Each structure stands twice: as structure tokens, then as C-alpha cells.
Amino acid sequence: GNSVTQMEGPVTLSEEAFLTINCTYTATGYPSLFWYVQYPGEGLQLLLKATKADDKGSNKGFEATYRKETTSFHLEKGSVQVSDSAVYFCALSEAGNQFYFGTGTSLTVIP
Amino acid sequence: EAEVAQSPRYKITEKSQAVAFWCDPISGHATLYWYRQILGQGPELLVQFQDESVVDDSQLPKDRFSAERLKGVDSTLKIQPAELGDSAMYLCASSSRAGGYNEQFFGPGTRLTVL
């Protein structure tokens, strides 16, 4: 079946540090991959996505590359800001089917 | 900017009571989803609608949960009777059509506490 495994948190970084949040997936076909972000008290917002192998999704300085050979979609940012503090969810979906979310990784960035 | 609306934002109830949550998707979005998010976990799909039809409710505890989208626009999720384990965030999302290539837009959620 389909599933997503995320690096467990919480993660605490200093401002301007490099961020990596690991995500690996299991899928029966060829899924699309997503990163969603959830700020305190809010719903989830799409951060970036990739629909096929070797695609790179990017937004707001965040990047993730769809790696079919390692079944991974790790989230990276070169220099985090306090405003990036949130919970990050990796997710997958195969066309026409439901989304599967990881358990989320909480990020706190301290000044 | 179009948003998914949900109400109420917070609900506290006693076990065995009935609760209902409302969702208004982005205008024109045919697909609507209800998710349950337990604290510290990712969202889990409860039910998916395509227009007014249920296309997936395999994870919906049908003995106590019900969902409807009568006119294919807004939707209501009901729990009767509520149990302590139902305490969670209930998220509604919509997309222009089903499928992994289409972004799901999430509402702010309803946080349910069952005492």
C-alpha cells in the first residue's frame, strides 16, 4: 500500500541554519509528492510539489527533489528564518486517489 | 483570495452528545475532503466527495459519523454520539477535481474536544 515516513521532530535550528527534513515513501504506482506546511492554529498550505521522477519543487526558498531510485522527497532550505517555524508534512497521492500524509515534523527556528 | 471556510473553529462537547461541523469549499471546486488530524499526527482521510456523491468513505466510522454534501457545494460532518477518542482537529479541503496532480486547499479546521 501507500505510505509516507517522515523524519521525527521536533527540530530546533538557529536562524540562517540549513534545514533538511527527510521524507521517504512507499507507493504501488507513480505518485505525485507534496510538502505541506501548517502554521499554529491554521490549516495546511501547499508548500511545493513534484509530479514525476527527478522533478524539483521549489517555493519560498524551500526545495525538494523527487528521487524515484531512493523513494525520497527530502525538504531543504539553505537559510531558515524565524517565520519558517511550523509543522511540515510530506504527502503523496496517486492520480484519482486519496492523499497519504506523514506524521509531520515540527520546526522551531530561534533568533 | 478564495478560501475554504469551516465552522465552528472550536467545539467542546461532552461524550454521548452530537456535534456537527460545516465546510464551504472554494467556489467551483467539485471535490471535497474531510480529514481527521489527531494531535501530533498527519491528517487521515475520513470521506471524499465528488460533487454530491461519496467516492471514498472507507475510513469513516459509519456507526457514529455521517457526512453529506446535498447540493454538491457545502458539506456537513456529524458525529453522534461523540466519544473521548474523537477529540481531534477536523479539516476540510477542496480541489478543482480529484487526483494527485491537483492541489488540495485546506480550511482552518475545527478543533473538537470531547470531555
GROMACS .gro file of C-alpha atoms in nm:
model
  226
    1GLY     CA    1   0.000   0.000   0.000
    2ASN     CA    2   0.086   0.368   0.004
    3SER     CA    3   0.259   0.535   0.297
    4VAL     CA    4   0.489   0.822   0.388
    5THR     CA    5   0.761   0.817   0.652
    6GLN     CA    6   0.896   1.144   0.783
    7MET     CA    7   1.188   1.230   1.000
    8GLU     CA    8   1.069   1.271   1.354
    9GLY     CA    9   1.096   1.603   1.528
   10PRO     CA   10   1.093   1.834   1.685
   11VAL     CA   11   1.370   2.015   1.502
   12THR     CA   12   1.521   2.330   1.650
   13LEU     CA   13   1.755   2.544   1.444
   14SER     CA   14   1.915   2.883   1.473
   15GLU     CA   15   1.821   3.148   1.221
   16GLU     CA   16   2.013   3.117   0.892
   17ALA     CA   17   2.093   2.748   0.953
   18PHE     CA   18   2.049   2.485   0.683
   19LEU     CA   19   1.736   2.273   0.703
   20THR     CA   20   1.676   1.917   0.588
   21ILE     CA   21   1.362   1.722   0.669
   22ASN     CA   22   1.373   1.367   0.540
   23CYS     CA   23   1.078   1.201   0.372
   24THR     CA   24   1.058   0.857   0.214
   25TYR     CA   25   0.757   0.696   0.059
   26THR     CA   26   0.607   0.366  -0.043
   27ALA     CA   27   0.371   0.357  -0.338
   28THR     CA   28   0.224   0.098  -0.569
   29GLY     CA   29   0.243   0.319  -0.879
   30TYR     CA   30   0.381   0.659  -0.972
   31PRO     CA   31   0.262   0.911  -0.719
   32SER     CA   32   0.280   1.287  -0.702
   33LEU     CA   33   0.466   1.413  -0.397
   34PHE     CA   34   0.392   1.716  -0.185
   35TRP     CA   35   0.514   1.917   0.109
   36TYR     CA   36   0.250   2.098   0.312
   37VAL     CA   37   0.313   2.345   0.595
   38GLN     CA   38   0.087   2.410   0.893
   39TYR     CA   39   0.130   2.724   1.099
   40PRO     CA   40  -0.011   2.729   1.454
   41GLY     CA   41  -0.389   2.736   1.459
   42GLU     CA   42  -0.420   2.716   1.081
   43GLY     CA   43  -0.497   2.458   0.817
   44LEU     CA   44  -0.241   2.306   0.585
   45GLN     CA   45  -0.095   2.505   0.297
   46LEU     CA   46   0.076   2.358  -0.004
   47LEU     CA   47   0.445   2.446   0.003
   48LEU     CA   48   0.567   2.265  -0.307
   49LYS     CA   49   0.502   1.960  -0.521
   50ALA     CA   50   0.660   1.732  -0.780
   51THR     CA   51   0.464   1.511  -1.015
   52LYS     CA   52   0.729   1.284  -1.166
   53ALA     CA   53   1.074   1.145  -1.103
   54ASP     CA   54   1.360   1.397  -1.099
   55ASP     CA   55   1.122   1.692  -1.078
   56LYS     CA   56   1.227   1.959  -0.832
   57GLY     CA   57   0.959   2.152  -0.649
   58SER     CA   58   1.051   2.488  -0.503
   59ASN     CA   59   0.882   2.773  -0.321
   60LYS     CA   60   0.984   3.043  -0.072
   61GLY     CA   61   1.343   2.917  -0.068
   62PHE     CA   62   1.239   2.557   0.004
   63GLU     CA   63   1.326   2.279  -0.239
   64ALA     CA   64   1.259   1.908  -0.273
   65THR     CA   65   1.358   1.667  -0.550
   66TYR     CA   66   1.153   1.360  -0.641
   67ARG     CA   67   1.402   1.070  -0.623
   68LYS     CA   68   1.248   0.751  -0.755
   69GLU     CA   69   1.562   0.542  -0.702
   70THR     CA   70   1.567   0.618  -0.330
   71THR     CA   71   1.189   0.676  -0.296
   72SER     CA   72   1.261   1.004  -0.125
   73PHE     CA   73   1.143   1.365  -0.131
   74HIS     CA   74   1.358   1.545   0.126
   75LEU     CA   75   1.277   1.908   0.205
   76GLU     CA   76   1.568   2.155   0.218
   77LYS     CA   77   1.621   2.524   0.276
   78GLY     CA   78   1.954   2.695   0.277
   79SER     CA   79   1.884   2.960   0.540
   80VAL     CA   80   1.584   2.932   0.768
   81GLN     CA   81   1.403   3.226   0.927
   82VAL     CA   82   1.201   3.255   1.245
   83SER     CA   83   0.891   3.282   1.029
   84ASP     CA   84   0.955   2.928   0.898
   85SER     CA   85   0.862   2.784   1.237
   86ALA     CA   86   0.574   2.548   1.165
   87VAL     CA   87   0.487   2.182   1.119
   88TYR     CA   88   0.584   2.033   0.782
   89PHE     CA   89   0.400   1.738   0.627
   90CYS     CA   90   0.517   1.521   0.342
   91ALA     CA   91   0.237   1.364   0.137
   92LEU     CA   92   0.177   1.152  -0.168
   93SER     CA   93  -0.113   1.092  -0.399
   94GLU     CA   94  -0.166   0.871  -0.698
   95ALA     CA   95  -0.392   1.023  -0.963
   96GLY     CA   96  -0.754   0.986  -0.868
   97ASN     CA   97  -0.677   0.855  -0.522
   98GLN     CA   98  -0.653   0.990  -0.173
   99PHE     CA   99  -0.364   1.175  -0.019
  100TYR     CA  100  -0.142   0.999   0.233
  101PHE     CA  101   0.030   1.225   0.485
  102GLY     CA  102   0.333   1.169   0.703
  103THR     CA  103   0.314   1.234   1.075
  104GLY     CA  104   0.462   1.582   1.044
  105THR     CA  105   0.788   1.740   1.159
  106SER     CA  106   0.777   2.037   1.390
  107LEU     CA  107   1.037   2.305   1.317
  108THR     CA  108   1.128   2.583   1.556
  109VAL     CA  109   1.373   2.849   1.443
  110ILE     CA  110   1.530   3.060   1.716
  111PRO     CA  111   1.679   3.404   1.658
  112GLU     CA  112  -0.828   3.520  -0.235
  113ALA     CA  113  -1.070   3.227  -0.228
  114GLU     CA  114  -1.057   3.016   0.086
  115VAL     CA  115  -1.217   2.710   0.234
  116ALA     CA  116  -1.441   2.813   0.521
  117GLN     CA  117  -1.510   2.599   0.824
  118SER     CA  118  -1.718   2.649   1.134
  119PRO     CA  119  -1.707   2.640   1.421
  120ARG     CA  120  -1.334   2.686   1.480
  121TYR     CA  121  -1.356   2.529   1.823
  122LYS     CA  122  -1.610   2.294   1.978
  123ILE     CA  123  -1.621   2.149   2.326
  124THR     CA  124  -1.877   1.883   2.397
  125GLU     CA  125  -1.946   1.605   2.641
  126LYS     CA  126  -1.929   1.244   2.539
  127SER     CA  127  -2.252   1.098   2.403
  128GLN     CA  128  -2.356   1.436   2.264
  129ALA     CA  129  -2.400   1.510   1.896
  130VAL     CA  130  -2.174   1.753   1.712
  131ALA     CA  131  -2.175   1.889   1.359
  132PHE     CA  132  -1.913   2.068   1.154
  133TRP     CA  133  -1.968   2.273   0.842
  134CYS     CA  134  -1.744   2.332   0.542
  135ASP     CA  135  -1.782   2.564   0.245
  136PRO     CA  136  -1.525   2.482  -0.025
  137ILE     CA  137  -1.374   2.717  -0.275
  138SER     CA  138  -1.634   2.810  -0.534
  139GLY     CA  139  -1.631   2.575  -0.829
  140HIS     CA  140  -1.433   2.301  -0.656
  141ALA     CA  141  -1.601   1.971  -0.729
  142THR     CA  142  -1.402   1.758  -0.488
  143LEU     CA  143  -1.434   1.795  -0.112
  144TYR     CA  144  -1.248   1.606   0.158
  145TRP     CA  145  -1.292   1.567   0.532
  146TYR     CA  146  -0.982   1.473   0.731
  147ARG     CA  147  -0.923   1.399   1.098
  148GLN     CA  148  -0.593   1.509   1.246
  149ILE     CA  149  -0.505   1.373   1.587
  150LEU     CA  150  -0.255   1.583   1.779
  151GLY     CA  151   0.098   1.504   1.667
  152GLN     CA  152  -0.010   1.310   1.360
  153GLY     CA  153  -0.082   1.378   0.996
  154PRO     CA  154  -0.432   1.417   0.856
  155GLU     CA  155  -0.623   1.099   0.779
  156LEU     CA  156  -0.897   1.098   0.519
  157LEU     CA  157  -1.246   1.034   0.652
  158VAL     CA  158  -1.455   1.093   0.340
  159GLN     CA  159  -1.416   1.226  -0.013
  160PHE     CA  160  -1.697   1.374  -0.223
  161GLN     CA  161  -1.708   1.429  -0.595
  162ASP     CA  162  -1.990   1.681  -0.637
  163GLU     CA  163  -2.266   1.538  -0.418
  164SER     CA  164  -2.150   1.176  -0.434
  165VAL     CA  165  -1.930   0.995  -0.186
  166VAL     CA  166  -1.634   0.840  -0.367
  167ASP     CA  167  -1.440   0.717  -0.064
  168ASP     CA  168  -1.564   0.672   0.291
  169SER     CA  169  -1.370   0.359   0.373
  170GLN     CA  170  -1.212   0.519   0.683
  171LEU     CA  171  -1.530   0.681   0.813
  172PRO     CA  172  -1.660   0.517   1.133
  173LYS     CA  173  -2.011   0.483   0.999
  174ASP     CA  174  -2.165   0.374   1.326
  175ARG     CA  175  -2.125   0.726   1.460
  176PHE     CA  176  -2.003   0.951   1.178
  177SER     CA  177  -2.202   1.077   0.883
  178ALA     CA  178  -2.126   1.326   0.608
  179GLU     CA  179  -2.335   1.487   0.342
  180ARG     CA  180  -2.298   1.730   0.057
  181LEU     CA  181  -2.653   1.756  -0.062
  182LYS     CA  182  -2.619   2.015  -0.337
  183GLY     CA  183  -2.261   1.945  -0.422
  184VAL     CA  184  -2.141   2.266  -0.260
  185ASP     CA  185  -2.109   2.292   0.118
  186SER     CA  186  -2.083   1.991   0.343
  187THR     CA  187  -2.164   1.881   0.696
  188LEU     CA  188  -1.983   1.621   0.905
  189LYS     CA  189  -2.172   1.486   1.205
  190ILE     CA  190  -2.069   1.274   1.500
  191GLN     CA  191  -2.336   1.110   1.713
  192PRO     CA  192  -2.262   1.014   1.982
  193ALA     CA  193  -1.924   1.173   2.039
  194GLU     CA  194  -1.661   0.970   2.223
  195LEU     CA  195  -1.348   1.079   2.408
  196GLY     CA  196  -1.130   0.943   2.129
  197ASP     CA  197  -1.293   1.176   1.878
  198SER     CA  198  -1.101   1.472   2.018
  199ALA     CA  199  -0.901   1.597   1.721
  200MET     CA  200  -0.880   1.865   1.453
  201TYR     CA  201  -1.126   1.811   1.170
  202LEU     CA  202  -1.000   1.955   0.845
  203CYS     CA  203  -1.193   2.019   0.527
  204ALA     CA  204  -1.018   2.053   0.193
  205SER     CA  205  -1.129   2.106  -0.164
  206SER     CA  206  -0.977   2.072  -0.507
  207SER     CA  207  -1.092   2.153  -0.855
  208ARG     CA  208  -1.103   1.784  -0.935
  209ALA     CA  209  -0.984   1.461  -0.783
  210GLY     CA  210  -0.636   1.337  -0.838
  211GLY     CA  211  -0.285   1.378  -0.719
  212TYR     CA  212  -0.199   1.649  -0.969
  213ASN     CA  213  -0.441   1.893  -0.819
  214GLU     CA  214  -0.364   2.091  -0.509
  215GLN     CA  215  -0.591   2.046  -0.212
  216PHE     CA  216  -0.681   2.371  -0.039
  217PHE     CA  217  -0.740   2.332   0.332
  218GLY     CA  218  -0.966   2.522   0.566
  219PRO     CA  219  -0.853   2.634   0.913
  220GLY     CA  220  -1.010   2.331   1.077
  221THR     CA  221  -1.245   2.269   1.368
  222ARG     CA  222  -1.078   2.165   1.689
  223LEU     CA  223  -1.306   1.926   1.878
  224THR     CA  224  -1.261   1.849   2.246
  225VAL     CA  225  -1.477   1.576   2.395
  226LEU     CA  226  -1.498   1.576   2.775
   0.00000   0.00000   0.00000
